[in-house]
PDB file of C-alpha atoms in Angstrom:
ATOM      1  CA  GLN A   1      68.352 -47.293-190.012  1.00  0.00           C
ATOM      2  CA  SER A   2      66.104 -49.358-187.751  1.00  0.00           C
ATOM      3  CA  VAL A   3      63.353 -47.807-185.669  1.00  0.00           C
ATOM      4  CA  LEU A   4      64.483 -49.830-182.642  1.00  0.00           C
ATOM      5  CA  THR A   5      68.139 -49.497-181.711  1.00  0.00           C
ATOM      6  CA  GLN A   6      70.271 -52.447-180.658  1.00  0.00           C
ATOM      7  CA  PRO A   7      74.027 -52.806-180.311  1.00  0.00           C
ATOM      8  CA  PRO A   8      75.368 -54.646-183.365  1.00  0.00           C
ATOM      9  CA  SER A   9      77.375 -57.102-181.304  1.00  0.00           C
ATOM     10  CA  ALA A  10      77.770 -58.580-177.852  1.00  0.00           C
ATOM     11  CA  SER A  11      79.987 -61.283-176.443  1.00  0.00           C
ATOM     12  CA  GLY A  12      80.690 -63.306-173.362  1.00  0.00           C
ATOM     13  CA  THR A  13      82.355 -66.434-172.115  1.00  0.00           C
ATOM     14  CA  PRO A  14      80.507 -69.588-171.092  1.00  0.00           C
ATOM     15  CA  GLY A  15      78.749 -69.171-167.772  1.00  0.00           C
ATOM     16  CA  GLN A  16      78.730 -65.381-167.936  1.00  0.00           C
ATOM     17  CA  ARG A  17      75.705 -63.090-167.947  1.00  0.00           C
ATOM     18  CA  VAL A  18      75.167 -60.992-171.060  1.00  0.00           C
ATOM     19  CA  THR A  19      72.615 -58.262-171.659  1.00  0.00           C
ATOM     20  CA  ILE A  20      71.362 -56.866-174.959  1.00  0.00           C
ATOM     21  CA  SER A  21      69.567 -53.538-175.037  1.00  0.00           C
ATOM     22  CA  CYS A  22      66.785 -52.293-177.287  1.00  0.00           C
ATOM     23  CA  SER A  23      65.841 -48.636-177.399  1.00  0.00           C
ATOM     24  CA  GLY A  24      62.751 -47.130-178.985  1.00  0.00           C
ATOM     25  CA  SER A  25      60.207 -44.392-178.493  1.00  0.00           C
ATOM     26  CA  ASN A  26      56.783 -43.673-177.019  1.00  0.00           C
ATOM     27  CA  SER A  27      55.026 -44.895-180.142  1.00  0.00           C
ATOM     28  CA  ASN A  28      56.510 -48.393-179.941  1.00  0.00           C
ATOM     29  CA  ILE A  29      58.228 -49.699-176.817  1.00  0.00           C
ATOM     30  CA  GLY A  30      56.725 -46.964-174.690  1.00  0.00           C
ATOM     31  CA  SER A  31      53.162 -48.041-175.400  1.00  0.00           C
ATOM     32  CA  ASN A  32      53.264 -51.647-176.603  1.00  0.00           C
ATOM     33  CA  PRO A  33      54.758 -54.959-175.523  1.00  0.00           C
ATOM     34  CA  LEU A  34      58.272 -55.848-176.560  1.00  0.00           C
ATOM     35  CA  TYR A  35      59.288 -59.130-178.185  1.00  0.00           C
ATOM     36  CA  TRP A  36      62.645 -60.847-178.609  1.00  0.00           C
ATOM     37  CA  TYR A  37      63.562 -63.275-181.342  1.00  0.00           C
ATOM     38  CA  GLN A  38      66.575 -65.556-181.577  1.00  0.00           C
ATOM     39  CA  GLN A  39      67.883 -66.516-184.997  1.00  0.00           C
ATOM     40  CA  LEU A  40      70.430 -69.283-185.256  1.00  0.00           C
ATOM     41  CA  PRO A  41      72.602 -69.368-188.394  1.00  0.00           C
ATOM     42  CA  GLY A  42      70.617 -70.489-191.408  1.00  0.00           C
ATOM     43  CA  ALA A  43      67.368 -70.835-189.475  1.00  0.00           C
ATOM     44  CA  ALA A  44      64.090 -68.972-189.207  1.00  0.00           C
ATOM     45  CA  PRO A  45      63.633 -66.639-186.247  1.00  0.00           C
ATOM     46  CA  LYS A  46      62.348 -68.183-183.044  1.00  0.00           C
ATOM     47  CA  LEU A  47      60.228 -66.353-180.479  1.00  0.00           C
ATOM     48  CA  LEU A  48      62.317 -66.085-177.326  1.00  0.00           C
ATOM     49  CA  ILE A  49      60.445 -63.573-175.149  1.00  0.00           C
ATOM     50  CA  TYR A  50      56.912 -62.268-175.618  1.00  0.00           C
ATOM     51  CA  ARG A  51      54.991 -59.451-173.936  1.00  0.00           C
ATOM     52  CA  ASN A  52      58.161 -58.025-172.368  1.00  0.00           C
ATOM     53  CA  ASN A  53      59.090 -60.878-170.080  1.00  0.00           C
ATOM     54  CA  GLN A  54      57.206 -64.068-170.908  1.00  0.00           C
ATOM     55  CA  ARG A  55      58.988 -67.170-172.116  1.00  0.00           C
ATOM     56  CA  PRO A  56      57.338 -69.616-174.500  1.00  0.00           C
ATOM     57  CA  SER A  57      57.414 -73.199-173.352  1.00  0.00           C
ATOM     58  CA  GLY A  58      60.783 -74.749-174.072  1.00  0.00           C
ATOM     59  CA  VAL A  59      62.781 -71.543-173.658  1.00  0.00           C
ATOM     60  CA  PRO A  60      65.173 -71.938-170.720  1.00  0.00           C
ATOM     61  CA  ASP A  61      64.740 -69.628-167.752  1.00  0.00           C
ATOM     62  CA  ARG A  62      68.291 -68.418-168.411  1.00  0.00           C
ATOM     63  CA  PHE A  63      66.655 -65.928-170.767  1.00  0.00           C
ATOM     64  CA  PHE A  64      65.056 -62.958-169.085  1.00  0.00           C
ATOM     65  CA  GLY A  65      63.300 -59.988-170.658  1.00  0.00           C
ATOM     66  CA  SER A  66      62.546 -56.643-169.083  1.00  0.00           C
ATOM     67  CA  LYS A  67      61.160 -53.279-170.165  1.00  0.00           C
ATOM     68  CA  SER A  68      61.206 -49.805-168.698  1.00  0.00           C
ATOM     69  CA  GLY A  69      59.787 -46.778-170.454  1.00  0.00           C
ATOM     70  CA  THR A  70      61.047 -46.732-174.026  1.00  0.00           C
ATOM     71  CA  SER A  71      63.844 -49.256-173.499  1.00  0.00           C
ATOM     72  CA  ALA A  72      64.069 -52.983-173.022  1.00  0.00           C
ATOM     73  CA  SER A  73      66.730 -55.560-172.275  1.00  0.00           C
ATOM     74  CA  LEU A  74      67.357 -59.207-172.846  1.00  0.00           C
ATOM     75  CA  ALA A  75      69.549 -60.887-170.264  1.00  0.00           C
ATOM     76  CA  ILE A  76      71.094 -64.280-170.784  1.00  0.00           C
ATOM     77  CA  ASN A  77      72.400 -65.952-167.654  1.00  0.00           C
ATOM     78  CA  GLY A  78      74.842 -68.843-167.661  1.00  0.00           C
ATOM     79  CA  LEU A  79      75.870 -68.260-171.264  1.00  0.00           C
ATOM     80  CA  ARG A  80      76.234 -71.407-173.360  1.00  0.00           C
ATOM     81  CA  SER A  81      77.823 -72.014-176.734  1.00  0.00           C
ATOM     82  CA  GLU A  82      74.436 -72.785-178.269  1.00  0.00           C
ATOM     83  CA  ASP A  83      73.295 -69.245-177.431  1.00  0.00           C
ATOM     84  CA  GLU A  84      75.530 -67.914-180.201  1.00  0.00           C
ATOM     85  CA  ALA A  85      72.992 -66.347-182.552  1.00  0.00           C
ATOM     86  CA  ASP A  86      71.459 -63.106-183.737  1.00  0.00           C
ATOM     87  CA  TYR A  87      68.901 -61.509-181.429  1.00  0.00           C
ATOM     88  CA  TYR A  88      66.194 -59.106-182.556  1.00  0.00           C
ATOM     89  CA  CYS A  89      63.745 -56.986-180.602  1.00  0.00           C
ATOM     90  CA  ALA A  90      60.360 -56.144-182.113  1.00  0.00           C
ATOM     91  CA  ALA A  91      57.298 -54.114-181.249  1.00  0.00           C
ATOM     92  CA  TRP A  92      54.145 -52.655-182.756  1.00  0.00           C
ATOM     93  CA  ASP A  93      54.528 -48.998-183.634  1.00  0.00           C
ATOM     94  CA  ASP A  94      51.330 -46.937-183.256  1.00  0.00           C
ATOM     95  CA  ARG A  95      52.625 -44.050-185.380  1.00  0.00           C
ATOM     96  CA  LEU A  96      53.708 -46.253-188.278  1.00  0.00           C
ATOM     97  CA  SER A  97      50.813 -48.705-187.797  1.00  0.00           C
ATOM     98  CA  GLY A  98      53.206 -51.545-188.303  1.00  0.00           C
ATOM     99  CA  VAL A  99      55.792 -53.811-186.741  1.00  0.00           C
ATOM    100  CA  VAL A 100      59.280 -52.467-186.187  1.00  0.00           C
ATOM    101  CA  PHE A 101      62.398 -54.516-185.567  1.00  0.00           C
ATOM    102  CA  GLY A 102      65.741 -53.672-184.074  1.00  0.00           C
ATOM    103  CA  GLY A 103      68.758 -54.033-186.315  1.00  0.00           C
ATOM    104  CA  GLY A 104      69.810 -57.190-184.515  1.00  0.00           C
ATOM    105  CA  THR A 105      72.636 -58.070-182.148  1.00  0.00           C
ATOM    106  CA  LYS A 106      75.123 -60.771-183.022  1.00  0.00           C
ATOM    107  CA  LEU A 107      76.037 -62.646-179.849  1.00  0.00           C
ATOM    108  CA  THR A 108      79.391 -64.390-179.814  1.00  0.00           C
ATOM    109  CA  VAL A 109      80.297 -66.921-177.141  1.00  0.00           C
ATOM    110  CA  LEU A 110      84.042 -66.725-176.717  1.00  0.00           C
TER     111      LEU A 110
ATOM    112  CA  GLN B   1      51.102 -79.565-184.764  1.00  0.00           C
ATOM    113  CA  VAL B   2      51.165 -76.090-186.262  1.00  0.00           C
ATOM    114  CA  GLN B   3      53.184 -75.852-189.460  1.00  0.00           C
ATOM    115  CA  LEU B   4      53.777 -73.198-192.070  1.00  0.00           C
ATOM    116  CA  VAL B   5      55.301 -74.554-195.262  1.00  0.00           C
ATOM    117  CA  GLN B   6      56.483 -72.084-197.860  1.00  0.00           C
ATOM    118  CA  SER B   7      57.106 -72.418-201.564  1.00  0.00           C
ATOM    119  CA  GLY B   8      60.550 -73.050-202.960  1.00  0.00           C
ATOM    120  CA  ALA B   9      63.288 -70.662-203.959  1.00  0.00           C
ATOM    121  CA  ALA B  10      62.809 -68.430-206.954  1.00  0.00           C
ATOM    122  CA  VAL B  11      65.097 -66.522-209.303  1.00  0.00           C
ATOM    123  CA  LYS B  12      63.592 -63.508-211.000  1.00  0.00           C
ATOM    124  CA  LYS B  13      64.761 -60.762-213.305  1.00  0.00           C
ATOM    125  CA  PRO B  14      64.553 -57.096-212.347  1.00  0.00           C
ATOM    126  CA  GLY B  15      61.093 -55.750-213.056  1.00  0.00           C
ATOM    127  CA  ALA B  16      59.404 -59.132-212.749  1.00  0.00           C
ATOM    128  CA  SER B  17      57.029 -60.291-210.007  1.00  0.00           C
ATOM    129  CA  VAL B  18      57.258 -63.117-207.502  1.00  0.00           C
ATOM    130  CA  LYS B  19      54.542 -64.888-205.561  1.00  0.00           C
ATOM    131  CA  VAL B  20      55.484 -66.708-202.376  1.00  0.00           C
ATOM    132  CA  SER B  21      53.021 -69.124-200.801  1.00  0.00           C
ATOM    133  CA  CYS B  22      52.646 -70.166-197.180  1.00  0.00           C
ATOM    134  CA  LYS B  23      50.522 -73.241-196.469  1.00  0.00           C
ATOM    135  CA  ALA B  24      49.248 -73.520-192.925  1.00  0.00           C
ATOM    136  CA  SER B  25      48.255 -76.680-191.109  1.00  0.00           C
ATOM    137  CA  GLY B  26      47.486 -77.811-187.590  1.00  0.00           C
ATOM    138  CA  TYR B  27      45.201 -74.905-186.705  1.00  0.00           C
ATOM    139  CA  THR B  28      42.209 -72.915-187.952  1.00  0.00           C
ATOM    140  CA  PHE B  29      43.685 -70.802-190.728  1.00  0.00           C
ATOM    141  CA  THR B  30      41.097 -68.039-190.444  1.00  0.00           C
ATOM    142  CA  GLY B  31      41.683 -67.667-186.726  1.00  0.00           C
ATOM    143  CA  TYR B  32      45.114 -66.047-186.778  1.00  0.00           C
ATOM    144  CA  TYR B  33      46.926 -63.184-188.442  1.00  0.00           C
ATOM    145  CA  ILE B  34      49.717 -63.992-190.871  1.00  0.00           C
ATOM    146  CA  HIS B  35      52.717 -61.659-190.954  1.00  0.00           C
ATOM    147  CA  TRP B  36      55.276 -61.445-193.742  1.00  0.00           C
ATOM    148  CA  VAL B  37      58.887 -60.628-192.865  1.00  0.00           C
ATOM    149  CA  ARG B  38      61.946 -60.542-195.088  1.00  0.00           C
ATOM    150  CA  GLN B  39      65.687 -60.672-194.543  1.00  0.00           C
ATOM    151  CA  ALA B  40      68.243 -59.543-197.093  1.00  0.00           C
ATOM    152  CA  PRO B  41      71.577 -61.408-197.134  1.00  0.00           C
ATOM    153  CA  GLY B  42      73.571 -60.534-194.044  1.00  0.00           C
ATOM    154  CA  GLN B  43      70.933 -58.033-192.920  1.00  0.00           C
ATOM    155  CA  GLY B  44      68.277 -57.831-190.246  1.00  0.00           C
ATOM    156  CA  LEU B  45      64.576 -58.625-190.205  1.00  0.00           C
ATOM    157  CA  GLU B  46      62.175 -56.334-192.025  1.00  0.00           C
ATOM    158  CA  TRP B  47      58.412 -56.460-191.513  1.00  0.00           C
ATOM    159  CA  MET B  48      56.399 -56.303-194.717  1.00  0.00           C
ATOM    160  CA  GLY B  49      52.771 -56.589-193.663  1.00  0.00           C
ATOM    161  CA  TRP B  50      49.933 -58.717-192.342  1.00  0.00           C
ATOM    162  CA  ILE B  51      46.725 -60.374-193.428  1.00  0.00           C
ATOM    163  CA  ASN B  52      43.603 -61.177-191.470  1.00  0.00           C
ATOM    164  CA  PRO B  53      42.234 -64.270-193.216  1.00  0.00           C
ATOM    165  CA  ASN B  54      38.946 -63.943-191.348  1.00  0.00           C
ATOM    166  CA  SER B  55      37.947 -60.353-192.115  1.00  0.00           C
ATOM    167  CA  GLY B  56      39.683 -60.066-195.433  1.00  0.00           C
ATOM    168  CA  THR B  57      41.809 -57.109-194.422  1.00  0.00           C
ATOM    169  CA  THR B  58      45.473 -56.570-195.085  1.00  0.00           C
ATOM    170  CA  ASN B  59      48.030 -53.891-194.416  1.00  0.00           C
ATOM    171  CA  HIS B  60      51.652 -53.419-195.316  1.00  0.00           C
ATOM    172  CA  ALA B  61      54.618 -51.245-194.557  1.00  0.00           C
ATOM    173  CA  GLN B  62      54.660 -47.937-196.393  1.00  0.00           C
ATOM    174  CA  LYS B  63      57.926 -48.920-198.030  1.00  0.00           C
ATOM    175  CA  PHE B  64      56.136 -51.534-200.140  1.00  0.00           C
ATOM    176  CA  GLN B  65      53.213 -49.337-201.138  1.00  0.00           C
ATOM    177  CA  GLY B  66      52.090 -50.163-204.655  1.00  0.00           C
ATOM    178  CA  ARG B  67      54.342 -53.191-205.004  1.00  0.00           C
ATOM    179  CA  VAL B  68      53.075 -55.777-202.536  1.00  0.00           C
ATOM    180  CA  THR B  69      49.819 -57.699-202.576  1.00  0.00           C
ATOM    181  CA  MET B  70      48.876 -60.109-199.825  1.00  0.00           C
ATOM    182  CA  THR B  71      46.147 -62.612-200.521  1.00  0.00           C
ATOM    183  CA  TRP B  72      44.960 -65.970-199.233  1.00  0.00           C
ATOM    184  CA  ASP B  73      42.831 -68.961-200.097  1.00  0.00           C
ATOM    185  CA  THR B  74      40.945 -70.301-197.119  1.00  0.00           C
ATOM    186  CA  SER B  75      39.936 -73.448-199.000  1.00  0.00           C
ATOM    187  CA  ILE B  76      43.556 -74.589-198.962  1.00  0.00           C
ATOM    188  CA  SER B  77      44.708 -72.652-195.862  1.00  0.00           C
ATOM    189  CA  THR B  78      47.338 -70.811-197.849  1.00  0.00           C
ATOM    190  CA  ALA B  79      48.558 -67.231-197.729  1.00  0.00           C
ATOM    191  CA  TYR B  80      50.357 -65.528-200.580  1.00  0.00           C
ATOM    192  CA  MET B  81      52.703 -62.569-200.834  1.00  0.00           C
ATOM    193  CA  ASP B  82      53.120 -61.078-204.284  1.00  0.00           C
ATOM    194  CA  LEU B  83      55.906 -58.548-204.831  1.00  0.00           C
ATOM    195  CA  SER B  84      56.055 -56.763-208.164  1.00  0.00           C
ATOM    196  CA  ARG B  85      58.579 -54.605-210.026  1.00  0.00           C
ATOM    197  CA  LEU B  86      61.406 -56.504-208.388  1.00  0.00           C
ATOM    198  CA  ARG B  87      64.709 -54.758-207.814  1.00  0.00           C
ATOM    199  CA  TYR B  88      68.128 -56.189-206.999  1.00  0.00           C
ATOM    200  CA  ASP B  89      67.708 -55.133-203.366  1.00  0.00           C
ATOM    201  CA  ASP B  90      64.584 -57.294-203.077  1.00  0.00           C
ATOM    202  CA  THR B  91      66.905 -60.299-202.960  1.00  0.00           C
ATOM    203  CA  ALA B  92      66.084 -61.790-199.585  1.00  0.00           C
ATOM    204  CA  VAL B  93      64.639 -64.677-197.658  1.00  0.00           C
ATOM    205  CA  TYR B  94      60.918 -64.126-197.229  1.00  0.00           C
ATOM    206  CA  TYR B  95      59.189 -65.572-194.173  1.00  0.00           C
ATOM    207  CA  CYS B  96      55.569 -65.992-193.220  1.00  0.00           C
ATOM    208  CA  ALA B  97      54.755 -66.200-189.524  1.00  0.00           C
ATOM    209  CA  ARG B  98      51.580 -66.841-187.567  1.00  0.00           C
ATOM    210  CA  GLY B  99      50.587 -63.954-185.354  1.00  0.00           C
ATOM    211  CA  LEU B 100      47.982 -63.659-182.647  1.00  0.00           C
ATOM    212  CA  THR B 101      44.340 -64.579-182.959  1.00  0.00           C
ATOM    213  CA  VAL B 102      42.309 -62.250-185.139  1.00  0.00           C
ATOM    214  CA  SER B 103      40.255 -61.302-182.084  1.00  0.00           C
ATOM    215  CA  ALA B 104      43.417 -60.057-180.404  1.00  0.00           C
ATOM    216  CA  THR B 105      45.973 -57.532-181.534  1.00  0.00           C
ATOM    217  CA  LEU B 106      48.551 -57.115-184.258  1.00  0.00           C
ATOM    218  CA  PHE B 107      51.465 -57.347-181.880  1.00  0.00           C
ATOM    219  CA  PRO B 108      54.389 -59.260-183.437  1.00  0.00           C
ATOM    220  CA  GLU B 109      53.909 -62.342-181.287  1.00  0.00           C
ATOM    221  CA  CYS B 110      54.831 -65.056-183.780  1.00  0.00           C
ATOM    222  CA  HIS B 111      55.266 -68.470-182.233  1.00  0.00           C
ATOM    223  CA  TYR B 112      55.350 -70.247-185.596  1.00  0.00           C
ATOM    224  CA  TRP B 113      57.351 -69.414-188.703  1.00  0.00           C
ATOM    225  CA  GLY B 114      57.692 -70.837-192.165  1.00  0.00           C
ATOM    226  CA  GLN B 115      61.043 -72.148-193.283  1.00  0.00           C
ATOM    227  CA  GLY B 116      61.668 -69.140-195.492  1.00  0.00           C
ATOM    228  CA  THR B 117      61.773 -68.682-199.257  1.00  0.00           C
ATOM    229  CA  LEU B 118      64.857 -67.308-200.959  1.00  0.00           C
ATOM    230  CA  VAL B 119      64.015 -64.909-203.746  1.00  0.00           C
ATOM    231  CA  SER B 120      66.989 -63.904-205.847  1.00  0.00           C
ATOM    232  CA  VAL B 121      66.736 -61.007-208.260  1.00  0.00           C
ATOM    233  CA  SER B 122      69.335 -61.304-210.977  1.00  0.00           C
ATOM    234  CA  SER B 123      69.669 -60.414-214.611  1.00  0.00           C
TER     235      SER B 123
END
């Protein structure tokens, strides 16, 4: 049981817009920045979005992060086959004094 | 360029210990937190803890209390994660990741990751 809640799966066709949600509480998302990681099969996680909505250099602007209260979302516009991966949200939790991850969402491009 | 290179795969028996290394290059080792994260087969990411190579402080998730030790050697820019009393469910890929600067916060902003180390616990 993960502290942050994500849907286990999501899907879309090429060109579509897909959103992945991440729900938490006041001690994590509600008071600290939210991060998104992308993990391609067999690879290490890659930072996709930091501090709620910032993209590291090299991440396409098709990826968009947002946060409101104790929830956050990752939107992927113009879905591409190479976006098929697992996506994780993460945040610092003040109550646990540690990092918490969502359970991950497996994105399938149909 | 920043790189984190981890030690190779290991196979251990239940009850044994494993020590995973993470050698950093391309930046000032003492300037950034190192986080340890693991991933069991087919499962999600699980945060284990962090080290501050500058101040000498560490912390870890309550789940690993009494079993995990995080150390480092600044002379060779290497961090270590030692997990003892291994159980079958400790079978996982263990990652090190560079966090924010030690003058900043412990937020999980990890732009650089090691390649991962598979630890298999088997009798």
